[in-house]
Amino acid sequence: MSPFQYAIDKYALRRVLILDWDVHHGNGTQEIFWEDNRVLYMSIHRHDDGMFYPMGEPKDYVDVGEGKGRGYSVNIPWNATKIGDDAYRAAFAKIVMPIAYEFAPELVLISSGFDAAAGDPLGECYVTADTYALMTYHLMSLAGGRLITVLEGGYNLDSIAECASAVCETMVEGSLRKSYKSGSDGTPHKKRLQSKVWDSLRGTAAAHEPHWRCLQGFQIELDGMPGFARVFNFSR
């Protein structure tokens, strides 16, 4: 039995959010709750059009769960390398937190792998400690602050130490350092994202529009190039 399943059964929880930010999709966790509407499983991971481990698993944005669990598996798959802070912050702002607030969990669990962190040789992403702290801070606003984080993967000890420390500090202090609100070098985050990042966010929103009111008719304005804005409408 997974610790997540144990918590649900022991405390008779009806709504649990699992946020998985490990660079690899949590296929085992998703499989356990694939048909369970008590658990909202959300994963932000590298997908590479199905070629990033684990291959052959339902981890694209169209994979949303089955039966009672349909709409309760939310996958945000990256199909590019060098994904960084801006992509993760956009995913939280546009997908993760709107759905999470609508779901209104009684408990939040983080599958906290740090192999998407800057410096990790396997993940090849550039997420900083600042953004891990910020994501944690946002999740603390749910479930009356009932938040559990479980340390998972990572292949650079320095990155793991820095990012885990930022997460723990945020949980203990209940607030963000000023530096965590921008980049680690103190500069604001870029306003423009890779087109493939927007493609992933659009795809996830479109797949879950039938299941979550917060995504119905949802629009994102994208600065595709200086002086040019494109509007993507998620409504059908």
mmCIF file of C-alpha atoms in Angstrom:
data_model
loop_
_atom_site.group_PDB
_atom_site.id
_atom_site.type_symbol
_atom_site.label_atom_id
_atom_site.label_comp_id
_atom_site.label_asym_id
_atom_site.label_seq_id
_atom_site.Cartn_x
_atom_site.Cartn_y
_atom_site.Cartn_z
ATOM 1 C CA MET A 1 0.000 0.000 0.000
ATOM 2 C CA SER A 2 1.327 3.435 -0.898
ATOM 3 C CA PRO A 3 1.657 6.038 1.892
ATOM 4 C CA PHE A 4 -0.860 8.132 -0.013
ATOM 5 C CA GLN A 5 -3.424 5.331 0.022
ATOM 6 C CA TYR A 6 -2.715 4.734 3.721
ATOM 7 C CA ALA A 7 -3.439 8.361 4.584
ATOM 8 C CA ILE A 8 -6.687 8.312 2.625
ATOM 9 C CA ASP A 9 -7.925 5.125 4.274
ATOM 10 C CA LYS A 10 -6.749 5.866 7.824
ATOM 11 C CA TYR A 11 -8.234 9.352 7.987
ATOM 12 C CA ALA A 12 -11.244 8.731 5.719
ATOM 13 C CA LEU A 13 -10.239 11.562 3.423
ATOM 14 C CA ARG A 14 -12.507 12.428 0.515
ATOM 15 C CA ARG A 15 -10.299 14.856 -1.410
ATOM 16 C CA VAL A 16 -6.520 14.525 -1.599
ATOM 17 C CA LEU A 17 -4.248 16.375 -3.994
ATOM 18 C CA ILE A 18 -0.969 14.787 -5.064
ATOM 19 C CA LEU A 19 1.331 17.177 -6.914
ATOM 20 C CA ASP A 20 4.249 15.418 -8.586
ATOM 21 C CA TRP A 21 7.034 17.704 -9.813
ATOM 22 C CA ASP A 22 9.637 14.991 -10.343
ATOM 23 C CA VAL A 23 10.958 15.226 -13.902
ATOM 24 C CA HIS A 24 9.764 11.648 -14.480
ATOM 25 C CA HIS A 25 6.068 10.885 -14.584
ATOM 26 C CA GLY A 26 4.785 9.065 -11.498
ATOM 27 C CA ASN A 27 3.167 6.240 -13.403
ATOM 28 C CA GLY A 28 2.835 4.023 -10.327
ATOM 29 C CA THR A 29 1.014 6.650 -8.288
ATOM 30 C CA GLN A 30 -1.229 7.534 -11.204
ATOM 31 C CA GLU A 31 -2.104 3.878 -11.778
ATOM 32 C CA ILE A 32 -3.173 3.409 -8.148
ATOM 33 C CA PHE A 33 -5.668 6.283 -8.357
ATOM 34 C CA TRP A 34 -6.560 6.052 -12.066
ATOM 35 C CA GLU A 35 -10.234 5.341 -11.304
ATOM 36 C CA ASP A 36 -10.451 7.138 -7.946
ATOM 37 C CA ASN A 37 -12.153 10.535 -7.697
ATOM 38 C CA ARG A 38 -10.966 11.030 -4.125
ATOM 39 C CA VAL A 39 -7.470 11.750 -5.390
ATOM 40 C CA LEU A 40 -6.472 14.478 -7.803
ATOM 41 C CA TYR A 41 -3.102 13.468 -9.233
ATOM 42 C CA MET A 42 -1.244 16.262 -11.031
ATOM 43 C CA SER A 43 2.115 15.691 -12.678
ATOM 44 C CA ILE A 44 4.511 18.141 -14.333
ATOM 45 C CA HIS A 45 7.113 16.101 -16.181
ATOM 46 C CA ARG A 46 9.254 15.660 -19.249
ATOM 47 C CA HIS A 47 7.486 13.693 -21.941
ATOM 48 C CA ASP A 48 9.497 14.275 -25.122
ATOM 49 C CA ASP A 49 6.594 13.000 -27.226
ATOM 50 C CA GLY A 50 6.605 9.735 -25.302
ATOM 51 C CA MET A 51 10.358 9.121 -25.513
ATOM 52 C CA PHE A 52 11.313 10.190 -21.976
ATOM 53 C CA TYR A 53 11.227 7.557 -19.225
ATOM 54 C CA PRO A 54 8.863 5.927 -18.398
ATOM 55 C CA MET A 55 8.047 5.167 -22.015
ATOM 56 C CA GLY A 56 4.784 3.573 -23.074
ATOM 57 C CA GLU A 57 2.829 4.909 -20.094
ATOM 58 C CA PRO A 58 -0.315 7.098 -20.134
ATOM 59 C CA LYS A 59 1.355 10.405 -19.287
ATOM 60 C CA ASP A 60 0.328 12.789 -22.064
ATOM 61 C CA TYR A 61 -2.236 15.546 -21.522
ATOM 62 C CA VAL A 62 -4.981 13.406 -23.071
ATOM 63 C CA ASP A 63 -4.534 10.808 -20.302
ATOM 64 C CA VAL A 64 -7.092 11.990 -17.754
ATOM 65 C CA GLY A 65 -8.157 8.875 -15.824
ATOM 66 C CA GLU A 66 -11.050 6.478 -16.265
ATOM 67 C CA GLY A 67 -14.399 5.696 -14.662
ATOM 68 C CA LYS A 68 -14.999 7.746 -11.521
ATOM 69 C CA GLY A 69 -11.440 8.984 -11.814
ATOM 70 C CA ARG A 70 -11.912 10.587 -15.210
ATOM 71 C CA GLY A 71 -10.630 14.150 -14.971
ATOM 72 C CA TYR A 72 -8.631 13.441 -11.809
ATOM 73 C CA SER A 73 -5.321 12.650 -13.505
ATOM 74 C CA VAL A 74 -3.875 15.909 -14.793
ATOM 75 C CA ASN A 75 -0.712 15.599 -16.851
ATOM 76 C CA ILE A 76 1.376 18.579 -17.929
ATOM 77 C CA PRO A 77 3.954 17.042 -20.288
ATOM 78 C CA TRP A 78 6.987 18.962 -21.508
ATOM 79 C CA ASN A 79 8.105 18.116 -25.024
ATOM 80 C CA ALA A 80 11.352 20.076 -24.891
ATOM 81 C CA THR A 81 14.571 20.287 -22.907
ATOM 82 C CA LYS A 82 15.841 23.299 -20.982
ATOM 83 C CA ILE A 83 12.496 23.849 -19.297
ATOM 84 C CA GLY A 84 12.888 26.339 -16.471
ATOM 85 C CA ASP A 85 11.244 28.554 -13.891
ATOM 86 C CA ASP A 86 8.953 30.393 -16.267
ATOM 87 C CA ALA A 87 7.334 27.209 -17.561
ATOM 88 C CA TYR A 88 6.688 25.829 -14.079
ATOM 89 C CA ARG A 89 5.326 29.127 -12.809
ATOM 90 C CA ALA A 90 3.044 29.366 -15.827
ATOM 91 C CA ALA A 91 1.833 25.803 -15.244
ATOM 92 C CA PHE A 92 0.997 26.665 -11.644
ATOM 93 C CA ALA A 93 -0.738 29.921 -12.537
ATOM 94 C CA LYS A 94 -2.768 28.614 -15.462
ATOM 95 C CA ILE A 95 -3.463 24.960 -14.633
ATOM 96 C CA VAL A 96 -2.356 23.648 -11.237
ATOM 97 C CA MET A 97 -3.710 26.215 -8.811
ATOM 98 C CA PRO A 98 -7.034 26.945 -10.577
ATOM 99 C CA ILE A 99 -7.890 23.231 -10.598
ATOM 100 C CA ALA A 100 -6.569 22.759 -7.064
ATOM 101 C CA TYR A 101 -8.753 25.543 -5.668
ATOM 102 C CA GLU A 102 -11.797 24.143 -7.417
ATOM 103 C CA PHE A 103 -11.043 20.657 -6.074
ATOM 104 C CA ALA A 104 -10.590 22.033 -2.506
ATOM 105 C CA PRO A 105 -8.401 19.234 -1.092
ATOM 106 C CA GLU A 106 -8.390 18.180 2.540
ATOM 107 C CA LEU A 107 -4.723 17.186 2.312
ATOM 108 C CA VAL A 108 -1.911 17.998 -0.116
ATOM 109 C CA LEU A 109 1.010 15.679 -0.826
ATOM 110 C CA ILE A 110 4.061 16.610 -2.902
ATOM 111 C CA SER A 111 6.046 13.952 -4.739
ATOM 112 C CA SER A 112 9.157 16.044 -4.405
ATOM 113 C CA GLY A 113 11.814 14.850 -6.806
ATOM 114 C CA PHE A 114 14.436 17.439 -7.693
ATOM 115 C CA ASP A 115 15.676 16.056 -10.990
ATOM 116 C CA ALA A 116 14.106 18.980 -12.862
ATOM 117 C CA ALA A 117 16.370 21.296 -10.869
ATOM 118 C CA ALA A 118 19.090 23.380 -12.447
ATOM 119 C CA GLY A 119 22.292 21.360 -12.504
ATOM 120 C CA ASP A 120 20.698 17.926 -12.672
ATOM 121 C CA PRO A 121 22.445 15.958 -15.442
ATOM 122 C CA LEU A 122 19.498 13.688 -16.210
ATOM 123 C CA GLY A 123 16.546 16.056 -16.145
ATOM 124 C CA GLU A 124 18.227 18.728 -18.305
ATOM 125 C CA CYS A 125 15.853 21.340 -16.918
ATOM 126 C CA TYR A 126 16.573 24.601 -15.143
ATOM 127 C CA VAL A 127 14.125 24.932 -12.260
ATOM 128 C CA THR A 128 15.669 26.927 -9.412
ATOM 129 C CA ALA A 129 15.234 26.679 -5.665
ATOM 130 C CA ASP A 130 13.266 29.923 -5.904
ATOM 131 C CA THR A 131 10.544 28.280 -7.948
ATOM 132 C CA TYR A 132 10.381 25.146 -5.796
ATOM 133 C CA ALA A 133 9.867 27.456 -2.809
ATOM 134 C CA LEU A 134 7.190 29.419 -4.645
ATOM 135 C CA MET A 135 5.311 26.289 -5.724
ATOM 136 C CA THR A 136 5.417 25.041 -2.134
ATOM 137 C CA TYR A 137 4.107 28.365 -0.863
ATOM 138 C CA HIS A 138 1.158 28.238 -3.251
ATOM 139 C CA LEU A 139 0.309 24.672 -2.231
ATOM 140 C CA MET A 140 0.377 25.709 1.438
ATOM 141 C CA SER A 141 -2.651 27.905 0.742
ATOM 142 C CA LEU A 142 -4.719 24.744 0.248
ATOM 143 C CA ALA A 143 -6.264 22.344 2.770
ATOM 144 C CA GLY A 144 -5.735 24.705 5.677
ATOM 145 C CA GLY A 145 -1.990 24.309 5.268
ATOM 146 C CA ARG A 146 -2.051 20.513 5.654
ATOM 147 C CA LEU A 147 0.878 19.716 3.396
ATOM 148 C CA ILE A 148 3.224 16.727 3.302
ATOM 149 C CA THR A 149 6.284 16.569 1.067
ATOM 150 C CA VAL A 150 8.062 13.326 0.224
ATOM 151 C CA LEU A 151 11.648 13.497 -1.044
ATOM 152 C CA GLU A 152 12.076 11.496 -4.230
ATOM 153 C CA GLY A 153 14.574 11.631 -7.107
ATOM 154 C CA GLY A 154 17.476 13.811 -8.078
ATOM 155 C CA TYR A 155 20.978 13.199 -9.422
ATOM 156 C CA ASN A 156 22.920 16.258 -8.287
ATOM 157 C CA LEU A 157 23.486 16.402 -4.538
ATOM 158 C CA ASP A 158 24.091 20.149 -4.517
ATOM 159 C CA SER A 159 20.844 20.806 -6.391
ATOM 160 C CA ILE A 160 18.896 18.471 -4.116
ATOM 161 C CA ALA A 161 20.304 20.140 -0.995
ATOM 162 C CA GLU A 162 19.574 23.663 -2.198
ATOM 163 C CA CYS A 163 16.054 22.933 -3.428
ATOM 164 C CA ALA A 164 15.034 20.730 -0.495
ATOM 165 C CA SER A 165 16.274 23.413 1.885
ATOM 166 C CA ALA A 166 14.180 26.048 0.103
ATOM 167 C CA VAL A 167 11.069 23.858 0.316
ATOM 168 C CA CYS A 168 11.582 23.049 4.004
ATOM 169 C CA GLU A 169 12.340 26.664 4.890
ATOM 170 C CA THR A 170 9.150 27.799 3.199
ATOM 171 C CA MET A 171 7.086 25.183 5.024
ATOM 172 C CA VAL A 172 8.608 26.043 8.408
ATOM 173 C CA GLU A 173 8.502 29.821 8.024
ATOM 174 C CA GLY A 174 5.155 29.915 6.239
ATOM 175 C CA SER A 175 6.394 32.717 4.023
ATOM 176 C CA LEU A 176 8.704 33.403 1.103
ATOM 177 C CA ARG A 177 12.052 35.069 1.108
ATOM 178 C CA LYS A 178 12.033 38.140 -1.092
ATOM 179 C CA SER A 179 14.595 36.491 -3.384
ATOM 180 C CA TYR A 180 12.269 33.540 -4.006
ATOM 181 C CA LYS A 181 9.767 35.775 -5.771
ATOM 182 C CA SER A 182 12.046 36.320 -8.755
ATOM 183 C CA GLY A 183 14.971 34.494 -10.318
ATOM 184 C CA SER A 184 17.893 33.332 -8.197
ATOM 185 C CA ASP A 185 19.973 36.114 -9.746
ATOM 186 C CA GLY A 186 17.413 38.699 -8.655
ATOM 187 C CA THR A 187 16.049 39.367 -12.134
ATOM 188 C CA PRO A 188 12.367 39.102 -13.059
ATOM 189 C CA HIS A 189 11.271 36.055 -14.984
ATOM 190 C CA LYS A 190 10.902 36.277 -18.742
ATOM 191 C CA LYS A 191 7.452 37.016 -20.142
ATOM 192 C CA ARG A 192 7.926 34.791 -23.173
ATOM 193 C CA LEU A 193 7.950 31.019 -23.088
ATOM 194 C CA GLN A 194 8.915 28.358 -25.565
ATOM 195 C CA SER A 195 6.068 27.656 -27.961
ATOM 196 C CA LYS A 196 6.169 23.996 -26.914
ATOM 197 C CA VAL A 197 5.476 25.028 -23.320
ATOM 198 C CA TRP A 198 2.329 26.839 -24.393
ATOM 199 C CA ASP A 199 1.360 23.857 -26.529
ATOM 200 C CA SER A 200 1.514 21.645 -23.431
ATOM 201 C CA LEU A 201 -0.516 24.053 -21.307
ATOM 202 C CA ARG A 202 -3.099 24.477 -24.049
ATOM 203 C CA GLY A 203 -3.348 20.718 -24.507
ATOM 204 C CA THR A 204 -3.816 20.039 -20.808
ATOM 205 C CA ALA A 205 -6.435 22.781 -20.493
ATOM 206 C CA ALA A 206 -8.349 21.501 -23.515
ATOM 207 C CA ALA A 207 -8.298 17.917 -22.227
ATOM 208 C CA HIS A 208 -9.646 18.972 -18.829
ATOM 209 C CA GLU A 209 -12.076 21.669 -19.884
ATOM 210 C CA PRO A 210 -15.004 19.191 -19.662
ATOM 211 C CA HIS A 211 -14.052 18.296 -16.092
ATOM 212 C CA TRP A 212 -13.137 21.615 -14.432
ATOM 213 C CA ARG A 213 -15.187 24.807 -14.557
ATOM 214 C CA CYS A 214 -12.091 26.954 -14.080
ATOM 215 C CA LEU A 215 -10.837 25.901 -17.523
ATOM 216 C CA GLN A 216 -14.064 26.433 -19.432
ATOM 217 C CA GLY A 217 -13.644 29.208 -21.978
ATOM 218 C CA PHE A 218 -10.154 29.723 -20.641
ATOM 219 C CA GLN A 219 -7.875 32.000 -22.663
ATOM 220 C CA ILE A 220 -4.154 32.563 -22.548
ATOM 221 C CA GLU A 221 -2.536 35.563 -24.130
ATOM 222 C CA LEU A 222 0.908 34.721 -25.453
ATOM 223 C CA ASP A 223 3.532 37.250 -26.467
ATOM 224 C CA GLY A 224 4.771 35.330 -29.471
ATOM 225 C CA MET A 225 7.141 38.100 -30.515
ATOM 226 C CA PRO A 226 7.717 41.770 -29.619
ATOM 227 C CA GLY A 227 4.573 43.770 -30.248
ATOM 228 C CA PHE A 228 2.576 40.715 -31.242
ATOM 229 C CA ALA A 229 0.044 38.870 -29.069
ATOM 230 C CA ARG A 230 -1.707 35.623 -29.872
ATOM 231 C CA VAL A 231 -4.783 34.509 -27.968
ATOM 232 C CA PHE A 232 -5.428 30.817 -27.551
ATOM 233 C CA ASN A 233 -8.987 29.912 -26.645
ATOM 234 C CA PHE A 234 -9.394 26.618 -24.810
ATOM 235 C CA SER A 235 -13.151 26.521 -25.355
ATOM 236 C CA ARG A 236 -14.473 24.249 -28.077
#
